Coordinates of C-alpha atoms and ligand atoms in Angstrom, one line a residue:
X1161 CA 196.8 170.3 110.9
X1162 CA 194.9 169.5 107.7
X1163 CA 193.9 166.0 106.7
X1164 CA 195.1 166.7 103.1
X1165 CA 196.6 169.4 101.0
X1166 CA 196.7 169.4 97.2
X1167 CA 199.5 171.6 96.2
X1168 CA 200.4 173.8 93.2
X1169 CA 197.6 172.6 90.9
X1170 CA 195.5 174.9 88.7
X1171 CA 192.4 175.3 90.8
X1172 CA 189.2 176.1 88.8
X1173 CA 185.9 176.9 90.5
X1174 CA 183.0 178.4 88.6
X1175 CA 181.1 179.6 91.6
X1176 CA 184.0 181.5 93.1
X1177 CA 185.3 182.6 89.7
X1178 CA 188.7 181.1 90.4
X1179 CA 191.3 179.9 87.9
X1180 CA 194.7 180.1 89.5
X1181 CA 197.7 178.0 90.6
X1182 CA 197.3 177.3 94.3
X1183 CA 196.7 174.9 97.1
X1184 CA 193.5 173.2 98.3
X1185 CA 193.3 172.4 102.0
X1186 CA 190.9 169.7 103.3
X1187 CA 189.9 168.7 106.8
X1188 CA 187.1 166.5 108.1
X1189 CA 185.8 165.9 104.6
X1190 CA 185.4 169.6 103.8
X1191 CA 187.3 172.3 102.0
X1192 CA 189.2 174.6 104.4
X1193 CA 190.7 176.9 101.7
X1194 CA 191.4 177.1 98.0
X1195 CA 194.1 179.4 96.6
X1196 CA 197.1 181.1 98.1
X1197 CA 197.0 179.6 101.7
X1198 CA 199.3 176.9 103.0
X1199 CA 199.3 174.6 106.0
X1200 CA 200.8 171.3 107.2
X1201 CA 198.7 168.2 106.4
X1202 CA 198.7 164.5 107.1
X1203 CA 198.6 163.8 103.4
X1204 CA 200.1 165.8 100.6
X1205 CA 199.4 165.6 96.9
X1206 CA 201.6 167.2 94.4
X1207 CA 199.4 168.6 91.6
X1208 CA 201.9 170.5 89.6
X1209 CA 200.7 170.7 85.9
X1210 CA 197.4 169.2 87.0
X1211 CA 193.8 170.6 87.1
X1212 CA 192.1 170.6 90.5
X1213 CA 188.4 170.9 89.9
X1214 CA 185.2 170.2 91.9
X1215 CA 184.4 166.5 91.7
X1216 CA 182.7 165.7 88.4
X1217 CA 178.9 165.2 88.8
X1218 CA 177.4 162.9 86.2
X1219 CA 173.8 164.0 85.9
X1220 CA 172.7 160.8 84.0
X1221 CA 174.4 157.4 84.1
X1222 CA 173.5 153.7 84.4
X1223 CA 174.6 151.2 87.1
X1224 CA 171.7 148.8 87.3
X1225 CA 170.8 145.2 86.4
X1226 CA 168.9 146.6 83.4
X1227 CA 171.8 148.7 82.1
X1228 CA 175.3 149.4 83.4
X1229 CA 175.9 146.5 85.8
X1230 CA 178.0 146.2 89.0
X1231 CA 181.3 147.6 87.6
X1232 CA 179.8 151.0 86.8
X1233 CA 181.0 152.6 90.0
X1234 CA 184.7 151.7 89.2
X1235 CA 184.3 153.1 85.7
X1236 CA 182.8 156.3 87.1
X1237 CA 185.4 156.8 89.8
X1238 CA 188.2 156.2 87.3
X1239 CA 186.7 158.9 85.1
X1240 CA 186.9 161.4 87.9
X1241 CA 183.2 161.2 88.9
X1242 CA 182.4 161.7 92.6
X1243 CA 178.6 162.0 92.4
X1244 CA 176.1 160.7 89.9
X1245 CA 172.4 160.1 89.1
X1246 CA 171.5 156.6 88.1
X1247 CA 168.7 157.1 85.6
X1248 CA 166.7 153.9 85.3
X1249 CA 166.9 151.4 88.1
X1250 CA 165.6 148.9 89.1
X1251 CA 166.5 150.7 92.3
X1252 CA 166.9 147.5 94.3
X1253 CA 169.6 146.3 91.9
X1254 CA 171.6 149.6 92.1
X1255 CA 171.4 149.6 95.9
X1256 CA 172.8 146.0 96.0
X1257 CA 175.5 146.8 93.5
X1258 CA 176.5 150.0 95.3
X1259 CA 176.7 148.1 98.6
X1260 CA 178.8 145.2 97.1
X1261 CA 180.8 146.9 94.4
X1262 CA 180.6 150.6 95.3
X1263 CA 183.7 152.8 95.2
X1264 CA 182.6 155.5 97.7
X1265 CA 180.5 157.5 95.2
X1266 CA 177.4 159.5 96.1
X1267 CA 174.5 158.2 94.0
X1268 CA 170.9 159.3 93.4
X1269 CA 168.6 156.7 92.0
X1270 CA 165.6 156.9 89.7
X1271 CA 163.1 154.1 89.5
X1272 CA 161.9 153.3 86.0
X1273 CA 158.2 153.0 85.5
X1274 CA 158.1 150.2 83.0
X1275 CA 154.9 148.8 81.3
X1276 CA 154.5 145.1 82.0
X1277 CA 157.2 145.1 84.7
X1278 CA 156.2 147.4 87.6
X1279 CA 153.4 149.1 85.7
X1280 CA 150.4 147.0 84.4
X1281 CA 150.8 148.1 80.7
X1282 CA 151.3 151.1 78.5
X1283 CA 148.1 152.9 79.7
X1284 CA 148.1 153.0 83.5
X1285 CA 145.6 155.3 85.2
X1286 CA 146.6 158.1 87.5
X1287 CA 146.0 156.1 90.7
X1288 CA 148.3 153.4 89.5
X1289 CA 151.0 155.9 88.6
X1290 CA 150.7 157.7 91.9
X1291 CA 151.1 154.4 93.8
X1292 CA 154.1 153.5 91.7
X1293 CA 155.8 156.9 92.3
X1294 CA 155.1 156.7 96.1
X1295 CA 156.5 153.1 96.2
X1296 CA 159.7 154.2 94.4
X1297 CA 160.2 157.1 96.8
X1298 CA 159.6 155.0 99.9
X1299 CA 162.2 152.5 98.5
X1300 CA 164.9 155.2 98.5
X1301 CA 164.6 156.5 95.0
X1302 CA 165.4 160.2 94.4
X1303 CA 162.6 160.2 91.8
X1304 CA 161.2 158.3 88.8
X1305 CA 162.1 157.8 85.2
X1306 CA 159.9 157.2 82.2
X1307 CA 161.9 155.4 79.5
X1308 CA 159.5 156.4 76.8
X1309 CA 162.0 155.8 74.0
X1310 CA 162.5 152.2 75.1
X1311 CA 159.3 151.2 76.9
X1312 CA 156.7 153.8 76.1
X1313 CA 153.3 154.6 77.6
X1314 CA 150.4 156.1 75.8
X1315 CA 150.4 159.9 75.4
X1316 CA 147.5 160.1 77.9
X1317 CA 149.3 158.2 80.6
X1318 CA 152.5 160.1 79.9
X1319 CA 150.7 163.4 80.4
X1320 CA 149.1 162.3 83.6
X1321 CA 152.5 161.1 85.0
X1322 CA 154.0 164.5 84.2
X1323 CA 151.1 166.3 85.8
X1324 CA 151.0 164.2 88.9
X1325 CA 154.8 164.5 89.5
X1326 CA 154.6 168.3 89.0
X1327 CA 151.7 168.6 91.4
X1328 CA 153.4 166.5 94.0
X1329 CA 156.9 167.9 93.4
X1330 CA 158.3 164.5 92.7
X1331 CA 161.5 164.3 90.5
X1332 CA 160.6 163.0 87.1
X1333 CA 163.1 162.4 84.2
X1334 CA 161.8 161.4 80.8
X1335 CA 163.5 159.8 77.9
X1336 CA 161.1 161.1 75.2
X1337 CA 158.9 158.7 73.4
X1338 CA 155.3 157.4 73.7
X1339 CA 153.3 154.6 72.0
X1340 CA 152.8 157.2 69.2
X1341 CA 156.2 158.9 68.8
X1342 CA 159.7 157.6 69.0
X1343 CA 162.9 158.7 70.6
X1344 CA 163.6 161.5 68.2
X1345 CA 162.8 165.2 67.6
X1346 CA 159.1 164.4 67.1
X1347 CA 159.0 162.5 70.4
X1348 CA 160.8 165.5 72.1
X1349 CA 158.2 167.9 70.7
X1350 CA 155.3 165.7 71.8
X1351 CA 156.6 165.2 75.3
X1352 CA 156.9 169.0 75.8
X1353 CA 153.4 169.4 74.5
X1354 CA 152.1 166.7 76.8
X1355 CA 153.8 168.4 79.8
X1356 CA 151.6 171.5 79.2
X1357 CA 154.1 173.8 80.9
X1358 CA 154.8 171.5 83.8
X1359 CA 158.5 171.2 84.7
X1360 CA 160.3 167.9 84.3
X1361 CA 163.8 166.7 83.5
X1362 CA 164.3 165.8 79.8
X1363 CA 167.1 163.3 79.5
X1364 CA 170.0 163.5 76.9
X1365 CA 168.8 166.2 74.6
X1366 CA 171.4 165.2 72.0
X1367 CA 169.8 161.8 71.5
X1368 CA 166.8 163.3 69.8
X1369 CA 168.9 165.0 67.1
X1370 CA 170.4 162.3 65.0
X1371 CA 168.9 163.5 61.7
X1372 CA 166.4 160.6 61.6
X1373 CA 163.2 162.7 61.1
X1374 CA 164.5 166.0 59.5
X1375 CA 167.8 167.1 58.2
X1376 CA 170.1 167.3 61.3
X1377 CA 170.4 171.1 61.2
X1378 CA 166.6 171.5 61.2
X1379 CA 166.3 169.1 64.2
X1380 CA 168.9 171.1 66.1
X1381 CA 167.0 174.4 65.4
X1382 CA 163.8 172.8 66.5
X1383 CA 165.3 171.5 69.7
X1384 CA 166.8 174.9 70.4
X1385 CA 163.4 176.6 69.8
X1386 CA 161.7 174.2 72.2
X1387 CA 164.3 174.6 75.0
X1388 CA 164.2 178.4 74.7
X1389 CA 160.4 178.4 74.8
X1390 CA 160.4 176.0 77.8
X1391 CA 162.9 177.2 80.5
X1392 CA 160.9 175.1 83.0
X1393 CA 162.6 172.0 81.5
X1394 CA 165.9 170.8 83.0
X1395 CA 168.2 169.0 80.7
X1396 CA 171.6 167.4 80.1
X1397 CA 173.5 166.1 77.1
X1398 CA 176.3 163.7 76.6
X1399 CA 179.5 163.8 74.5
X1400 CA 180.1 160.3 73.3
X1401 CA 179.3 159.1 69.8
X1402 CA 177.9 155.7 71.0
X1403 CA 174.6 155.0 72.6
X1404 CA 173.7 152.1 74.8
X1405 CA 170.6 149.9 74.6
X1406 CA 169.5 146.3 75.2
X1407 CA 170.1 143.5 72.7
X1408 CA 167.4 141.4 74.3
X1409 CA 164.9 140.0 71.8
X1410 CA 161.6 138.3 72.4
X1411 CA 159.3 136.8 69.8
X1412 CA 161.9 137.5 67.2
X1413 CA 162.3 141.2 67.7
X1414 CA 164.4 143.5 69.9
X1415 CA 162.4 144.5 72.9
X1416 CA 163.7 148.1 73.0
X1417 CA 162.3 150.7 70.6
X1418 CA 165.7 152.4 70.5
X1419 CA 167.4 149.2 69.4
X1420 CA 164.9 148.8 66.6
X1421 CA 165.3 152.4 65.5
X1422 CA 169.1 152.1 65.4
X1423 CA 168.8 149.0 63.3
X1424 CA 166.5 150.7 60.8
X1425 CA 168.8 153.8 60.7
X1426 CA 171.8 151.6 60.0
X1427 CA 170.0 149.8 57.2
X1428 CA 169.0 146.5 59.0
X1429 CA 165.7 144.8 59.7
X1430 CA 164.4 145.6 63.2
X1431 CA 164.3 141.9 64.0
X1432 CA 166.4 139.3 65.8
X1433 CA 168.2 138.3 62.6
X1434 CA 168.7 142.0 61.7
X1435 CA 170.4 142.6 65.0
X1436 CA 172.5 139.4 64.5
X1437 CA 173.6 140.8 61.2
X1438 CA 174.4 144.2 62.6
X1439 CA 176.5 142.6 65.4
X1440 CA 178.4 140.5 62.8
X1441 CA 179.1 143.6 60.8
X1442 CA 180.4 145.5 63.8
X1443 CA 177.5 148.1 63.6
X1444 CA 176.0 146.9 66.9
X1445 CA 178.8 146.5 69.4
X1446 CA 178.2 144.0 72.3
X1447 CA 179.3 144.9 75.8
X1448 CA 181.4 142.5 77.8
X1449 CA 183.2 142.6 81.2
X1450 CA 187.0 142.7 80.9
X1451 CA 189.4 143.3 83.9
X1452 CA 186.6 144.8 86.0
X1453 CA 185.1 147.1 83.4
X1454 CA 182.7 147.1 80.5
X1455 CA 184.3 147.2 77.1
X1456 CA 182.9 146.9 73.5
X1457 CA 184.1 143.6 72.0
X1458 CA 184.8 142.7 68.4
X1459 CA 182.3 141.2 66.0
X1460 CA 183.3 137.6 66.6
X1461 CA 183.3 137.8 70.3
X1462 CA 180.1 139.9 70.2
X1463 CA 178.0 137.5 68.3
X1464 CA 179.2 134.5 70.4
X1465 CA 178.3 136.4 73.7
X1466 CA 175.0 137.6 72.4
X1467 CA 174.0 134.0 71.5
X1468 CA 175.4 132.6 74.7
X1469 CA 173.4 135.1 76.8
X1470 CA 170.3 134.4 74.7
X1471 CA 170.4 137.9 73.3
X1472 CA 170.2 139.5 76.8
X1473 CA 173.3 141.7 76.5
X1474 CA 173.7 145.5 76.1
X1475 CA 174.8 146.8 72.7
X1476 CA 176.0 150.1 71.4
X1477 CA 175.5 151.8 68.1
X1478 CA 177.6 154.8 66.9
X1479 CA 174.6 157.0 66.3
X1480 CA 175.3 160.4 67.8
X1481 CA 176.5 162.9 65.2
X1482 CA 179.4 165.2 66.2
X1483 CA 177.4 168.3 65.2
X1484 CA 174.6 167.5 67.6
X1485 CA 177.0 166.7 70.5
X1486 CA 178.9 169.9 69.9
X1487 CA 175.8 172.0 69.5
X1488 CA 174.4 171.0 72.9
X1489 CA 177.7 171.0 74.7
X1490 CA 178.6 174.6 73.8
X1491 CA 175.3 176.3 72.7
X1492 CA 174.1 179.3 74.6
X1493 CA 170.8 181.2 75.1
X1494 CA 170.4 184.8 74.1
X1495 CA 171.0 185.8 77.8
X1496 CA 174.4 184.0 77.8
X1497 CA 173.4 181.0 79.8
X1498 CA 174.0 177.6 78.4
X1499 CA 171.2 176.1 76.3
X1500 CA 171.7 172.7 78.1
X1501 CA 172.3 172.8 81.8
X1502 CA 174.9 170.1 82.4
X1503 CA 177.1 167.4 80.9
X1504 CA 176.2 163.8 81.6
X1505 CA 177.6 160.6 80.1
X1506 CA 174.5 158.3 80.0
X1507 CA 177.4 156.0 80.7
X1508 CA 178.4 154.5 84.1
X1509 CA 178.6 150.8 83.0
X1510 CA 178.3 151.8 79.3
X1511 CA 181.8 152.6 78.2
X1512 CA 181.4 156.3 77.4
X1513 CA 182.4 158.1 80.6
X1514 CA 184.0 160.9 78.6
X1515 CA 183.1 164.1 80.4
X1516 CA 186.8 164.7 81.2
X1517 CA 188.3 163.5 78.0
X1518 CA 185.8 165.1 75.6
X1519 CA 185.0 168.1 77.8
X1520 CA 188.7 169.0 78.1
X1521 CA 189.0 168.5 74.3
X1522 CA 186.4 171.2 74.0
X1523 CA 188.4 173.5 76.3
X1524 CA 191.5 172.8 74.1
X1525 CA 189.4 173.7 71.1
X1526 CA 188.5 177.0 72.9
X1527 CA 184.9 176.2 72.5
X1528 CA 184.5 176.3 76.3
X1529 CA 186.6 178.0 79.0
X1530 CA 187.9 175.9 81.9
X1531 CA 185.5 177.7 84.2
X1532 CA 182.6 176.9 81.8
X1533 CA 183.7 173.3 81.8
X1534 CA 183.5 173.2 85.6
X1535 CA 180.1 174.8 85.4
X1536 CA 178.7 172.1 83.1
X1537 CA 180.6 169.2 84.6
X1538 CA 180.0 169.8 88.3
X1539 CA 178.4 173.0 89.6
X1540 CA 175.2 173.0 87.5
X1541 CA 174.7 169.3 87.9
X1542 CA 174.9 169.9 91.7
X1543 CA 172.3 172.6 91.5
X1544 CA 170.0 170.3 89.5
X1545 CA 170.2 167.8 92.3
X1546 CA 169.9 170.2 95.1
X1547 CA 173.5 169.5 96.4
X1548 CA 174.4 173.0 97.7
X1549 CA 177.7 171.9 99.3
X1550 CA 179.0 170.3 96.1
X1551 CA 180.3 171.6 92.7
X1552 CA 182.5 174.4 94.2
X1553 CA 185.4 175.0 96.6
X1554 CA 183.9 177.5 99.0
X1555 CA 185.2 177.0 102.6
X1556 CA 183.0 174.4 104.2
X1557 CA 182.0 172.8 100.9
X1558 CA 182.3 169.0 100.6
X1559 CA 185.8 168.0 99.7
X1560 CA 184.8 166.3 96.4
X1561 CA 187.7 166.9 94.1
X1562 CA 188.9 165.6 90.7
X1563 CA 192.7 166.0 90.1
X1564 CA 193.1 165.7 86.3
X1565 CA 196.0 165.6 83.9
X1566 CA 195.0 168.1 81.2
X1567 CA 197.6 166.7 78.7
X1568 CA 196.1 163.1 78.9
X1569 CA 192.6 164.4 79.7
X1570 CA 192.3 161.8 82.4
X1571 CA 191.6 161.7 86.2
X1572 CA 194.7 161.1 88.3
X1573 CA 193.0 161.3 91.7
X1574 CA 189.3 161.2 92.5
X1575 CA 188.6 162.4 96.0
X1576 CA 185.2 162.2 97.7
X1577 CA 184.6 163.8 101.1
X1578 CA 188.3 164.1 101.5
X1579 CA 189.0 160.4 100.8
X1580 CA 190.9 159.2 97.7
X1581 CA 188.4 156.9 96.0
X1582 CA 190.5 156.4 92.8
X1583 CA 194.2 156.6 92.1
X1584 CA 196.3 154.6 89.7
X1585 CA 193.8 151.8 89.0
X1586 CA 193.1 151.4 92.8
X1587 CA 189.7 151.9 94.4
X1588 CA 190.5 152.1 98.1
X1589 CA 186.9 152.8 99.3
X1590 CA 183.9 150.5 99.2
X1591 CA 180.2 151.1 99.5
X1592 CA 178.7 154.5 98.8
X1593 CA 176.2 157.2 99.8
X1594 CA 172.6 157.1 98.6
X1595 CA 171.2 160.5 97.8
X1596 CA 167.6 160.2 98.8
X1597 CA 164.5 162.1 99.9
X1598 CA 163.0 162.4 103.4
X1599 CA 160.6 159.5 102.4
X1600 CA 163.4 157.4 101.2
X1601 CA 165.4 158.0 104.3
X1602 CA 163.4 155.3 106.0
X1603 CA 164.3 152.7 103.4
X1604 CA 166.5 149.8 104.7
X1605 CA 170.1 150.0 103.5
X1606 CA 173.1 147.7 103.7
X1607 CA 175.7 148.7 106.3
X1608 CA 178.2 149.8 103.7
X1609 CA 175.8 152.5 102.5
X1610 CA 175.4 156.0 103.9
X1611 CA 172.5 158.4 103.3
X1612 CA 172.4 162.0 102.1
X1613 CA 168.8 163.3 102.5
X1614 CA 167.7 166.1 100.1
X1615 CA 164.3 167.6 100.4
X1616 CA 163.5 167.1 96.8
X1617 CA 159.9 168.3 97.2
X1618 CA 160.8 171.6 98.6
X1619 CA 163.7 172.0 96.1
X1620 CA 161.3 171.5 93.1
X1621 CA 158.6 173.6 94.7
X1622 CA 161.1 176.5 95.1
X1623 CA 162.5 176.1 91.7
X1624 CA 159.0 176.1 90.2
X1625 CA 158.0 179.2 92.3
X1626 CA 161.2 181.1 91.1
X1627 CA 160.4 180.3 87.5
X1628 CA 156.8 181.3 87.8
X1629 CA 157.7 184.6 89.5
X1630 CA 160.3 185.4 86.9
X1631 CA 157.6 185.1 84.3
X1632 CA 159.0 182.1 82.6
Ligands
ZN2806 ZN1 170.1 156.8 80.0

């Protein structure tokens, strides 16, 4: 007797090269079969005309007090996501939110290393950086994040952080940008130069190609050249036109470099009054909580809220050109592999969880096959995070499943470890699972949180060894 059977859906699995109408059998949180078999089950789901795909893995999202907020987990589950990486922290805030507002998701956390917050300033020495990385891992983080585009460090400190994380096989993600270069194609080139061949995860490639430095097509060619020349770099890209950044101002200017850049690019002064004007004109859209999720509010509500919160609210600008999003979503290398490893949303609590809606639109456009969509939305992201039992439907794999309506391009059921975590605006599971390292396994956790321990050091060491031996 199975725990659950999902009948008559179109089962798509990249790893097992499957794309057929069939049944998916689940018991004890794991896949029993996918395809032609049948068996009795305690719970049956009719998936006629639906897609049955490995649970979506969002390789870059936000669910912290800095960005995203506590409703992020509902927004992710409703978008068909079963596993995600929170890419900024503070880690303590995400752990608290996951314990109190979690919807049963598996979440890996990165701790941001932010000058004047948990780092002394923009030019920390190697000893300070090393201590900060160790402290983050001990606290349960999967790795660390440098938000260079928002809160940069000097090129020297950035280089030493990349070197020390590579030497110690600590997971490091970087939003390109230093005290010298911004979050753009020049910042991307510089960060790769500073890495000197060391591997790291370069966040949201599409965000460096907005036509702000060179004509957009030249930026895309440059980014492609860099990625082809540096296969040691792991990447993702997102599909939404909007970004997400902080509206918070101090001493009359927006604190975030990205916010200031967006203002300049949209023809506004990079100041508090420039941001106010952009909000009034609907160019910067303020985030607000409505019915348990984050939405973008209109100009009038936006300016009121921004003032009321003394500017400390997230805002979004529509800054991602369609060409750039499309290029990195479907672009391939000469050997046939994708140029960019996985889809992400950079969403979570930012209302742009569009992997399913925009990804399936690319399938409809015949720019991607369904199997390729599954590769980029789940399997490859699982590989990036070392989650060998996720992203596919092999017998014994984790029963993380997204049942999606291809006509509406929406999730109908989100299932994690065999349990329905989202259905029809209901979120029946609370808490979640923290994906952490052996060091983080000792970190104290609330009772509603479980742990999934991945040996990140050995994963990164093996990956590096494989890339070195293949001559890359
Ligand atoms: Zn991000």
